Amino acid sequence: MNARADSVRAVSAKLAVRGLTHRYSMGTPPTELTVLSRIDLEIARGEFVCIIGESGCGKSTLLRMMAGLLMPSEGEVLHDGTRVRGVRHELGFVFQQDAVFPWLTVEKNVAYGPKSRGVPKAERERLVAHWCEAVGLTAFRKAFPKQLSGGMRKRVDLARAYANSPDVLLMDEPFAALDVQTKAEMQDAVLDLWKSTGKTVVFVTHDLDEAVFLSDVVVVLSSRPGRVHAIVRSTLARPRNGETRVGDAFAVAKRTLWTTLQQARGRAVAPAKARQAPPTTTERA
Amino acid sequence: MPSDAGRSVIVRFCRPAVIVGVLSLAAVIGVYWYMALRPGTNPALVPSPPAILKALRDEIATGDLLVNTVASLKRVVIGFCIGASLALVLGALAGWFRYAGYVLNPIIDALRPIPALAYIPLVIVWVGIGEPSRIIIIVLAVFKPCVVNARAGMNEVAQIYVDAARTLGASRWRVFATVALPSAVPYFIAGLRTGVSTGFLALVAAELIAAPSGLGFMIQNAGQYFRTDVTIVGIIVIGLLGALLDQVASRAGRALTSWSDVRREP
Ligand SMILES: Nc1ncnc2c1ncn2[C@@H]1O[C@H](COP(=O)(O)OP(=O)(O)O)[C@@H](O)[C@H]1O
Ligand SMILES: [Mg+2]
């Protein structure tokens, strides 16, 4: 691959990760722990990308580096071809923990980003109205987070991230703490937001069903150190809904992903007898 | 509905906590009363409850009680406002900004183990025995718990909120003002409540030493003339006033932290 082709690819990717390595040093005397090793990724504009891997493989670390919350030990993250050196509002983040400010009302939470960036009041008001509506919280605009359920607080979190005009949303296991029913509703909500805005989403999860249901592309990480084990492109049709979850194609896609994940964990998988080649493409990275 | 409200008041006062609490206080007064009435007890030194009530009426009638209470309240309010605001500003800065911490932490930690009352001789030598020295002692007494709590609150700010604010584009200053400060408010309130009671304690101590007015002065002065009944009235008023100030602080705190879902004390 020549240098020219390389630079063209960098510009076409919404978010590119190049040779990203991260080491944490801990303990006394400090020992270095390599959490991620030479990660390369290209995420196209408008794509819904899921990252899966077992607990502790470095998913959060990777996403925090993409957001500019954490600086990599080596390598770089490129957003629209420019190097990410710190947080930027174009890179929105939704955390696993409850990160909604409990001392602000729902509408003030949603207005927080725009206000930080000096968006005029009238425009802020419009953004708040629009995003509260988009996540179905218009009736709760004046409520404090403690008055809302866990799922509703996650909706506030989503509205707050989208209201800040990001062009990439980085979500770190945002629904991991929710019950199954609420989780499914939130997945529908996130797909609605993705469809209506067309904004790129990078979604970390360790839930296979979630990854299969949401993604265009699943990045499977291996552990210790975290590396890209495989990139699996989904062949499930869109739009996806309750029907999708119980369809045969879903089961097959999940099986493929499961097998890949087992391999990433270094476990042998007995070949399924008389099973057709799954209708998904798996390329080893 | 009035009948409902009436019933709820009755229900509130029929709770075991209230009934047992009242009985417990009544028992203490009863034991005291019994001792006061025992033959051979000097009623001037151990006045009976009715005698204390009479002293209270007299002190109210002459206006002495009001004058002394106002004098004390004024000192404690001024001292509290100065001490608490200094402490909140310095504690918040020390707990949040690294270099402010480098500068302020040694000072805070050096002051920490010293009881405010230990400064009294020094303050008298340096400032004299006028009104300023009494206020300085209260300021010192209020400052310590407030500054320690404020700093602790800023150290305990959850990283998740800071990260969230940063990804939303908040500047360092905005993170301090809109994330760190509000999330530390419960700690500030805890500090202020402790500050109110330590300030009040120091007030009485400061007034015991050469003050022309105030509740501390009143009980000291009465003691010198063996007016034990007036001393006891003063002590009771000090107790009530202290409880009242604590209630004000706690209600203000509750109003400021209504967003918090931390369990409140009953
Ligand atoms: N701040 C840190 N300091 C030291 N080690 C860390 C830190 N954060 C995470 N780690 C370690 O890095 C590894 C990956 O963590 P993380 O990115 O949170 O994984 P995941 O999100 O995939 O569960 C874990 O082994 C974890 O213990
Ligand atoms: Mg994680």
Coordinates of C-alpha atoms and ligand atoms in Angstrom, one line a residue:
Chain A
M1 CA 0.0 0.0 0.0
N2 CA 1.5 3.3 -0.9
A3 CA 1.5 6.5 1.1
R4 CA -1.0 8.2 -1.2
A5 CA -3.6 5.5 -0.9
D6 CA -3.0 5.6 2.9
S7 CA -3.8 9.3 3.2
V8 CA -6.9 9.1 1.0
R9 CA -8.2 6.4 3.4
A10 CA -7.5 8.6 6.4
V11 CA -9.7 11.3 5.0
S12 CA -12.6 9.1 4.0
A13 CA -12.8 7.5 7.5
K14 CA -14.9 9.4 10.0
L15 CA -12.8 8.0 12.8
A16 CA -9.5 6.2 12.3
V17 CA -7.4 4.5 14.9
R18 CA -3.7 3.9 14.0
G19 CA -1.3 1.6 15.8
L20 CA -2.9 2.4 19.1
T21 CA -1.2 1.0 22.1
H22 CA -1.9 1.7 25.7
R23 CA 0.0 0.8 28.9
Y24 CA -1.1 1.5 32.4
S25 CA 1.6 1.6 35.0
M26 CA 0.6 0.6 38.4
G27 CA 1.9 -0.5 41.8
T28 CA 5.2 0.2 43.5
P29 CA 7.6 -0.3 42.0
P30 CA 5.6 0.6 38.9
T31 CA 5.0 -2.3 36.5
E32 CA 3.6 -1.7 33.1
L33 CA 0.5 -3.4 31.9
T34 CA -0.1 -3.4 28.2
V35 CA -3.9 -3.1 27.9
L36 CA -4.2 -2.5 24.1
S37 CA -1.7 -3.4 21.5
R38 CA -1.4 -1.9 18.0
I39 CA -5.1 -1.4 17.3
D40 CA -6.0 -0.3 13.7
L41 CA -9.6 0.6 12.9
E42 CA -11.4 2.6 10.3
I43 CA -14.9 3.7 11.0
A44 CA -16.9 5.1 8.0
R45 CA -19.2 8.1 8.3
G46 CA -22.7 7.1 9.4
E47 CA -21.7 3.5 10.4
F48 CA -23.0 1.8 13.5
V49 CA -20.0 0.0 14.9
C50 CA -20.0 -2.3 17.9
I51 CA -16.9 -3.3 19.8
I52 CA -17.1 -6.5 21.8
G53 CA -14.6 -8.4 23.9
E54 CA -14.5 -10.0 27.3
S55 CA -14.4 -8.0 30.4
G56 CA -11.1 -6.2 31.0
C57 CA -9.8 -6.5 27.4
G58 CA -9.6 -2.7 27.1
K59 CA -12.9 -1.7 25.5
S60 CA -13.4 1.3 27.8
T61 CA -9.7 2.3 27.4
L62 CA -10.0 2.2 23.6
L63 CA -13.2 4.3 23.7
R64 CA -11.8 6.8 26.1
M65 CA -8.9 7.3 23.8
M66 CA -11.2 7.8 20.8
A67 CA -13.0 10.5 22.9
G68 CA -9.7 12.3 23.8
L69 CA -10.3 11.6 27.5
L70 CA -7.2 9.5 27.6
M71 CA -3.9 9.8 25.6
P72 CA -2.6 6.7 24.0
S73 CA 1.0 5.5 24.8
E74 CA 1.6 5.0 21.1
G75 CA -0.4 5.6 17.9
E76 CA -3.1 8.0 17.2
V77 CA -6.8 8.6 16.8
L78 CA -7.9 10.6 13.7
H79 CA -11.2 12.3 13.6
D80 CA -12.0 13.6 10.1
G81 CA -8.3 13.2 9.4
T82 CA -7.1 15.4 12.3
R83 CA -5.4 14.0 15.4
V84 CA -7.5 13.9 18.5
R85 CA -5.5 15.5 21.3
G86 CA -8.2 16.1 23.8
V87 CA -12.0 16.1 24.2
R88 CA -14.0 17.8 21.5
H89 CA -17.7 18.4 21.4
E90 CA -17.9 16.6 18.0
L91 CA -17.1 13.4 19.9
G92 CA -20.1 12.7 22.2
F93 CA -19.8 10.2 25.0
V94 CA -22.4 8.1 26.8
F95 CA -21.0 6.4 29.9
Q96 CA -21.9 3.0 31.4
Q97 CA -22.4 4.6 34.9
D98 CA -25.1 7.0 35.6
A99 CA -23.5 10.3 34.4
V100 CA -26.6 12.5 34.4
F101 CA -25.9 15.5 36.7
P102 CA -28.2 14.8 39.7
W103 CA -28.2 18.5 40.7
L104 CA -29.6 19.7 37.4
T105 CA -33.1 19.2 36.0
V106 CA -33.6 17.2 32.9
E107 CA -33.7 20.2 30.6
K108 CA -30.6 21.8 32.2
N109 CA -28.8 18.5 31.8
V110 CA -29.7 18.5 28.1
A111 CA -28.7 22.2 27.8
Y112 CA -25.4 21.6 29.5
G113 CA -23.3 21.0 26.4
P114 CA -24.7 23.8 24.3
K115 CA -24.3 26.2 27.2
S116 CA -20.7 25.2 27.6
R117 CA -20.1 26.1 24.0
G118 CA -21.8 29.4 24.3
V119 CA -24.8 28.6 22.1
P120 CA -27.3 31.5 22.4
K121 CA -30.3 31.0 24.7
A122 CA -33.0 30.8 22.0
E123 CA -31.1 28.2 20.1
R124 CA -30.4 26.3 23.3
E125 CA -34.1 26.3 24.1
R126 CA -34.9 24.9 20.7
L127 CA -32.3 22.1 21.1
V128 CA -33.6 21.2 24.5
A129 CA -37.2 21.0 23.2
H130 CA -36.1 18.9 20.2
W131 CA -34.0 16.4 22.0
C132 CA -36.3 16.0 25.0
E133 CA -39.0 15.2 22.5
A134 CA -36.8 12.8 20.6
V135 CA -36.2 10.6 23.6
G136 CA -39.8 11.0 24.9
L137 CA -39.0 13.1 28.0
T138 CA -40.9 16.3 27.2
A139 CA -43.2 15.7 30.2
F140 CA -40.2 15.4 32.5
R141 CA -38.3 18.4 31.5
K142 CA -38.5 20.0 34.9
A143 CA -37.9 16.8 36.8
F144 CA -34.7 16.0 38.7
P145 CA -32.9 12.8 37.8
K146 CA -33.7 11.1 41.1
Q147 CA -37.3 11.3 40.2
L148 CA -36.7 9.2 37.0
S149 CA -36.1 5.5 36.5
G150 CA -32.8 4.1 35.3
G151 CA -34.0 3.8 31.8
M152 CA -35.3 7.4 31.7
R153 CA -32.0 8.6 33.1
K154 CA -30.2 6.9 30.2
R155 CA -32.6 8.7 27.8
V156 CA -31.5 12.0 29.4
D157 CA -27.9 10.9 28.9
L158 CA -28.6 10.2 25.2
A159 CA -30.5 13.5 24.7
R160 CA -27.7 15.4 26.4
A161 CA -25.1 13.8 24.1
Y162 CA -27.1 14.4 20.9
A163 CA -28.0 18.0 21.9
N164 CA -24.4 19.0 21.9
S165 CA -24.2 18.5 18.1
P166 CA -21.6 15.7 18.0
D167 CA -20.9 13.9 14.7
V168 CA -19.7 10.7 16.4
L169 CA -21.3 9.1 19.4
L170 CA -19.1 7.0 21.6
M171 CA -21.2 4.8 23.9
D172 CA -19.5 2.6 26.5
E173 CA -21.9 -0.2 27.5
P174 CA -24.6 2.4 28.1
F175 CA -27.3 -0.1 28.8
A176 CA -25.4 -2.7 30.8
A177 CA -27.1 -1.9 34.1
L178 CA -30.6 -2.0 32.7
D179 CA -33.1 -4.9 32.9
V180 CA -33.8 -6.9 29.8
Q181 CA -37.1 -5.1 28.9
T182 CA -35.8 -1.6 29.4
K183 CA -32.6 -2.5 27.5
A184 CA -34.6 -3.6 24.5
E185 CA -36.5 -0.3 24.5
M186 CA -33.3 1.6 24.8
Q187 CA -31.8 -0.3 21.9
D188 CA -34.8 0.7 19.8
A189 CA -34.4 4.3 20.9
V190 CA -30.7 4.3 20.0
L191 CA -31.4 2.9 16.5
D192 CA -34.1 5.6 16.0
L193 CA -31.7 8.3 17.0
W194 CA -29.1 6.8 14.7
K195 CA -31.5 6.5 11.8
S196 CA -32.9 10.0 12.2
T197 CA -29.5 11.8 12.6
G198 CA -27.3 9.6 10.4
K199 CA -24.5 10.1 12.9
T200 CA -21.7 7.6 13.4
V201 CA -22.0 5.5 16.5
V202 CA -19.3 3.4 18.2
F203 CA -21.0 1.2 20.7
V204 CA -19.1 -0.9 23.2
T205 CA -20.9 -3.9 24.7
H206 CA -20.2 -7.4 26.0
D207 CA -23.7 -8.5 25.1
L208 CA -23.8 -10.6 21.9
D209 CA -27.5 -10.0 21.3
E210 CA -27.0 -6.2 21.6
A211 CA -24.1 -6.2 19.2
V212 CA -25.9 -8.3 16.6
F213 CA -29.1 -6.3 16.9
L214 CA -27.5 -2.9 16.6
S215 CA -24.5 -3.1 14.4
D216 CA -23.4 -2.7 10.8
V217 CA -19.9 -3.9 11.9
V218 CA -18.7 -5.7 15.0
V219 CA -15.1 -5.4 16.1
V220 CA -14.1 -8.4 18.1
L221 CA -11.2 -7.8 20.5
S222 CA -9.0 -10.4 22.0
S223 CA -7.6 -10.1 25.6
R224 CA -4.4 -9.4 27.3
P225 CA -3.3 -7.4 25.5
G226 CA -6.4 -6.3 23.6
R227 CA -6.0 -6.7 19.9
V228 CA -8.4 -6.6 17.0
H229 CA -9.2 -10.3 16.6
A230 CA -11.8 -10.0 13.8
I231 CA -14.1 -7.6 12.1
V232 CA -17.5 -9.0 11.4
R233 CA -19.9 -7.3 9.0
S234 CA -23.6 -7.8 9.6
T235 CA -25.9 -9.0 6.9
L236 CA -29.1 -8.5 8.9
A237 CA -31.6 -6.3 7.0
R238 CA -32.7 -2.9 8.3
P239 CA -34.9 -1.6 9.8
R240 CA -34.5 -3.9 12.8
N241 CA -37.3 -4.4 15.2
G242 CA -38.8 -7.0 17.6
E243 CA -39.2 -9.4 14.6
T244 CA -35.5 -9.2 13.9
R245 CA -34.7 -10.4 17.4
V246 CA -36.5 -13.7 17.0
G247 CA -35.6 -14.4 13.3
D248 CA -33.4 -17.2 12.0
A249 CA -30.9 -14.8 10.5
F250 CA -30.4 -13.3 14.0
A251 CA -29.7 -16.7 15.5
V252 CA -27.2 -17.5 12.8
A253 CA -25.4 -14.1 13.1
K254 CA -25.3 -14.5 16.8
R255 CA -23.8 -18.0 16.4
T256 CA -21.1 -16.6 14.1
L257 CA -20.2 -13.9 16.5
W258 CA -20.1 -16.2 19.4
T259 CA -17.7 -18.5 17.6
T260 CA -15.5 -15.6 16.7
L261 CA -15.6 -14.4 20.3
Q262 CA -14.6 -17.9 21.6
Q263 CA -11.7 -17.9 19.2
A264 CA -10.7 -14.5 20.4
R265 CA -10.6 -15.9 23.9
G266 CA -8.3 -18.6 22.6
R267 CA -10.9 -21.4 23.0
A268 CA -11.4 -24.2 20.6
V269 CA -14.9 -24.4 19.0
A270 CA -16.3 -27.7 17.8
P271 CA -17.6 -27.2 14.2
A272 CA -21.3 -27.3 14.1
K273 CA -22.5 -30.3 12.2
A274 CA -24.2 -29.8 8.9
R275 CA -24.4 -26.1 9.5
Q276 CA -24.3 -24.0 6.4
A277 CA -21.6 -21.4 6.0
P278 CA -23.1 -18.4 7.9
P279 CA -24.4 -15.6 5.7
T280 CA -21.9 -13.2 7.3
T281 CA -18.4 -12.3 6.2
T282 CA -15.7 -12.7 8.7
E283 CA -12.3 -11.3 8.0
R284 CA -9.4 -12.0 10.2
A285 CA -7.6 -8.7 11.1
Chain B
M1 CA -58.8 18.7 54.5
P2 CA -58.7 20.1 58.1
S3 CA -59.8 16.8 59.7
D4 CA -57.0 15.0 57.9
A5 CA -54.4 17.5 58.8
G6 CA -55.7 17.3 62.5
R7 CA -55.3 13.6 62.5
S8 CA -51.9 13.7 60.9
V9 CA -50.7 16.0 63.7
I10 CA -52.0 13.6 66.3
V11 CA -50.4 10.7 64.5
R12 CA -47.1 12.6 64.5
F13 CA -47.2 13.3 68.2
C14 CA -48.2 9.8 69.1
R15 CA -45.1 8.3 67.6
P16 CA -43.0 6.3 70.1
A17 CA -40.0 8.5 69.4
V18 CA -42.0 11.6 70.6
I19 CA -43.7 10.0 73.5
V20 CA -40.6 8.3 74.9
G21 CA -38.5 11.4 74.2
V22 CA -40.9 13.6 76.2
L23 CA -41.1 11.1 79.0
S24 CA -37.3 10.9 79.1
L25 CA -36.9 14.7 79.4
A26 CA -39.7 14.8 82.0
A27 CA -37.8 12.1 84.1
V28 CA -34.7 14.3 84.1
I29 CA -36.7 17.3 85.2
G30 CA -38.5 15.2 87.8
V31 CA -35.2 13.9 89.3
Y32 CA -33.9 17.5 89.5
W33 CA -37.1 18.7 91.0
Y34 CA -36.9 15.9 93.7
M35 CA -33.3 16.9 94.6
A36 CA -34.2 20.6 94.8
L37 CA -37.1 19.8 97.2
R38 CA -35.1 17.5 99.5
P39 CA -34.8 19.0 103.0
G40 CA -31.5 20.6 103.6
T41 CA -31.1 21.8 100.0
N42 CA -30.4 25.5 99.6
P43 CA -33.0 26.8 97.2
A44 CA -30.7 29.7 96.2
L45 CA -28.1 27.2 94.9
V46 CA -30.5 24.5 93.6
P47 CA -33.6 26.5 92.6
S48 CA -36.8 24.5 91.9
P49 CA -38.3 24.4 88.4
P50 CA -41.0 27.0 89.3
A51 CA -38.3 29.3 90.7
I52 CA -36.4 28.9 87.4
L53 CA -39.6 29.8 85.5
K54 CA -40.0 32.9 87.6
A55 CA -36.4 33.9 86.9
L56 CA -37.1 33.4 83.2
R57 CA -40.2 35.7 83.5
D58 CA -38.1 38.3 85.3
E59 CA -35.3 38.2 82.8
I60 CA -37.8 38.6 80.0
A61 CA -39.6 41.4 81.8
T62 CA -36.5 43.5 82.5
G63 CA -35.4 43.0 78.9
D64 CA -32.0 41.6 80.0
L65 CA -32.6 38.3 78.3
L66 CA -33.4 39.9 75.0
V67 CA -30.4 42.2 75.1
N68 CA -28.0 39.4 75.9
T69 CA -29.5 37.0 73.4
V70 CA -29.3 39.6 70.6
A71 CA -25.7 40.4 71.5
S72 CA -24.8 36.8 71.3
L73 CA -26.7 36.1 68.1
K74 CA -25.1 39.1 66.5
R75 CA -21.6 37.8 67.3
V76 CA -22.3 34.3 66.2
V77 CA -23.9 35.4 62.9
I78 CA -21.1 37.8 62.0
G79 CA -18.4 35.2 63.1
F80 CA -20.2 32.5 61.2
C81 CA -20.6 34.4 58.0
I82 CA -16.9 35.4 57.9
G83 CA -15.5 32.1 59.0
A84 CA -17.8 30.0 56.8
S85 CA -17.3 32.0 53.6
L86 CA -13.5 32.1 54.1
A87 CA -13.6 28.3 54.7
L88 CA -15.8 27.5 51.8
V89 CA -13.7 29.5 49.3
L90 CA -10.3 28.3 50.6
G91 CA -11.5 24.7 51.1
A92 CA -13.0 24.5 47.7
L93 CA -9.9 25.8 46.0
A94 CA -7.6 23.6 48.1
G95 CA -9.6 20.5 47.3
W96 CA -9.9 21.1 43.6
F97 CA -6.9 22.9 42.1
R98 CA -3.7 21.0 42.6
Y99 CA -1.5 24.1 43.2
A100 CA -4.0 25.7 45.5
G101 CA -3.9 22.5 47.5
Y102 CA -0.1 22.5 47.6
V103 CA -0.3 26.0 49.1
L104 CA -3.2 25.6 51.5
N105 CA -3.2 22.0 52.6
P106 CA -0.2 22.3 55.0
I107 CA -1.8 25.3 56.6
I108 CA -5.2 23.6 57.0
D109 CA -3.6 20.4 58.3
A110 CA -1.5 22.4 60.8
L111 CA -4.5 24.2 62.2
R112 CA -6.7 21.1 62.2
P113 CA -5.6 19.6 65.6
I114 CA -5.7 22.9 67.5
P115 CA -9.0 23.6 69.4
A116 CA -10.2 27.1 68.6
L117 CA -10.4 27.9 72.3
A118 CA -6.6 27.5 72.6
Y119 CA -6.2 30.7 70.6
I120 CA -8.1 32.8 73.2
P121 CA -5.0 33.9 75.2
L122 CA -3.2 34.8 72.0
V123 CA -6.1 36.7 70.6
I124 CA -6.6 38.6 73.8
V125 CA -2.9 39.6 73.8
W126 CA -2.9 40.6 70.2
V127 CA -6.3 42.2 69.8
G128 CA -7.4 43.0 73.3
I129 CA -10.7 42.1 75.0
G130 CA -13.0 44.1 72.8
E131 CA -15.7 42.9 70.4
P132 CA -13.2 42.1 67.6
S133 CA -11.4 39.5 69.6
R134 CA -14.7 37.7 70.5
I135 CA -15.6 37.6 66.8
I136 CA -12.1 36.4 65.8
I137 CA -12.5 33.4 68.2
I138 CA -15.8 32.5 66.7
V139 CA -14.4 32.9 63.2
L140 CA -11.6 30.5 64.0
A141 CA -14.0 28.0 65.6
V142 CA -16.3 28.1 62.6
F143 CA -13.5 28.0 60.0
K144 CA -12.0 24.7 60.9
P145 CA -14.8 22.2 60.4
C146 CA -16.0 24.1 57.4
V147 CA -12.7 24.2 55.6
V148 CA -12.0 20.5 56.3
N149 CA -15.4 19.4 55.0
A150 CA -15.3 21.7 52.0
R151 CA -11.9 20.3 51.0
A152 CA -13.1 16.7 51.5
G153 CA -16.2 17.4 49.4
M154 CA -14.1 18.6 46.5
N155 CA -11.8 15.5 46.8
E156 CA -14.8 13.2 46.6
V157 CA -16.3 14.6 43.4
A158 CA -17.1 11.6 41.2
Q159 CA -14.8 11.4 38.2
I160 CA -17.7 10.3 36.0
Y161 CA -19.4 13.8 36.3
V162 CA -16.1 15.5 35.5
D163 CA -15.5 13.3 32.5
A164 CA -19.1 13.8 31.3
A165 CA -18.8 17.6 31.6
R166 CA -15.4 17.6 29.7
T167 CA -16.8 15.5 26.8
L168 CA -19.7 18.0 26.6
G169 CA -17.1 20.8 26.1
A170 CA -17.0 22.4 29.6
S171 CA -13.9 24.5 30.3
R172 CA -11.8 23.8 33.4
W173 CA -13.4 26.7 35.2
R174 CA -16.9 25.6 34.2
V175 CA -16.2 22.1 35.5
F176 CA -15.2 23.6 38.8
A177 CA -18.2 25.9 39.0
T178 CA -21.0 23.7 37.6
V179 CA -19.8 20.2 38.5
A180 CA -17.4 20.2 41.5
L181 CA -19.1 22.9 43.5
P182 CA -22.7 21.6 43.3
S183 CA -21.7 17.9 43.8
A184 CA -19.8 18.9 47.0
V185 CA -22.7 20.8 48.4
P186 CA -23.8 18.0 50.8
Y187 CA -20.3 18.2 52.3
F188 CA -20.4 22.0 52.5
I189 CA -23.7 21.7 54.4
A190 CA -22.2 19.1 56.8
G191 CA -19.3 21.5 57.5
L192 CA -21.6 24.4 58.0
R193 CA -23.7 22.5 60.5
T194 CA -20.7 21.5 62.5
G195 CA -19.5 25.1 62.2
V196 CA -22.7 26.5 63.7
S197 CA -22.4 24.3 66.8
T198 CA -18.6 24.8 67.2
G199 CA -19.1 28.6 66.7
F200 CA -21.8 28.7 69.3
L201 CA -19.6 26.8 71.7
A202 CA -16.7 29.2 71.2
L203 CA -19.2 32.1 71.5
V204 CA -20.1 31.2 75.1
A205 CA -16.4 30.6 75.9
A206 CA -15.4 33.9 74.5
E207 CA -18.2 35.7 76.4
L208 CA -17.2 34.1 79.6
I209 CA -14.0 36.1 79.3
A210 CA -14.7 39.8 79.9
A211 CA -17.8 40.6 77.8
P212 CA -20.2 43.4 78.7
S213 CA -23.2 41.5 77.3
G214 CA -24.2 38.2 75.8
L215 CA -25.6 34.9 77.1
G216 CA -22.1 33.8 78.2
F217 CA -21.7 37.0 80.1
M218 CA -25.2 36.6 81.6
I219 CA -24.5 33.1 83.1
Q220 CA -21.0 34.1 84.3
N221 CA -22.3 37.2 85.9
A222 CA -25.2 35.5 87.6
G223 CA -22.9 32.8 88.9
Q224 CA -20.8 35.4 90.6
Y225 CA -23.8 36.6 92.5
F226 CA -25.0 33.1 93.3
R227 CA -28.1 33.7 91.1
T228 CA -28.1 30.0 90.1
D229 CA -31.7 30.4 88.8
V230 CA -30.6 33.0 86.2
T231 CA -27.6 30.9 85.2
I232 CA -29.9 27.9 84.6
V233 CA -32.2 30.2 82.5
G234 CA -29.1 31.3 80.5
I235 CA -28.0 27.7 80.0
I236 CA -31.5 26.6 78.8
V237 CA -31.7 29.6 76.4
I238 CA -28.2 28.8 75.0
G239 CA -29.4 25.2 74.4
L240 CA -32.5 26.3 72.7
L241 CA -30.7 28.8 70.5
G242 CA -28.1 26.3 69.5
A243 CA -30.8 23.8 68.6
L244 CA -32.6 26.5 66.6
L245 CA -29.5 27.5 64.7
D246 CA -28.8 23.9 63.9
Q247 CA -32.3 23.5 62.6
V248 CA -31.9 26.6 60.4
A249 CA -28.7 25.2 59.0
S250 CA -30.1 21.8 58.4
R251 CA -33.3 23.1 56.7
A252 CA -31.2 25.4 54.5
G253 CA -29.0 22.5 53.7
R254 CA -32.0 20.3 52.8
A255 CA -33.4 23.0 50.5
L256 CA -30.1 23.2 48.7
T257 CA -29.6 19.5 48.3
S258 CA -33.2 18.5 47.4
W259 CA -31.8 17.0 44.2
S260 CA -29.8 14.4 46.2
D261 CA -31.3 11.0 46.8
V262 CA -29.0 10.4 49.8
R263 CA -31.1 9.2 52.7
R264 CA -31.9 12.0 55.1
E265 CA -31.7 11.7 58.8
P266 CA -35.2 11.5 60.4
Ligands
LIG1 N1 -6.8 3.7 35.4 C1 -6.3 2.5 35.3 N2 -5.1 2.2 35.8 C2 -4.6 1.0 35.7 N3 -5.2 -0.1 35.1 C3 -6.4 0.2 34.5 C4 -7.0 1.5 34.6 N4 -8.1 1.4 33.9 C5 -8.3 0.1 33.4 N5 -7.2 -0.6 33.8 C6 -7.0 -2.0 33.4 O1 -7.0 -2.1 32.1 C7 -7.7 -3.2 31.6 C8 -8.7 -2.9 30.6 O2 -9.7 -2.1 31.3 P1 -11.0 -1.5 30.5 O3 -10.6 -0.7 29.4 O4 -11.9 -0.9 31.6 O5 -11.7 -2.9 30.1 P2 -13.1 -3.2 29.6 O6 -13.9 -1.9 29.4 O7 -13.0 -4.0 28.3 O8 -13.8 -4.1 30.6 C9 -8.2 -3.9 32.9 O9 -7.3 -5.0 33.2 C10 -8.1 -2.9 33.9 O10 -7.8 -3.5 35.2
MG2 MG -15.6 -1.1 30.3

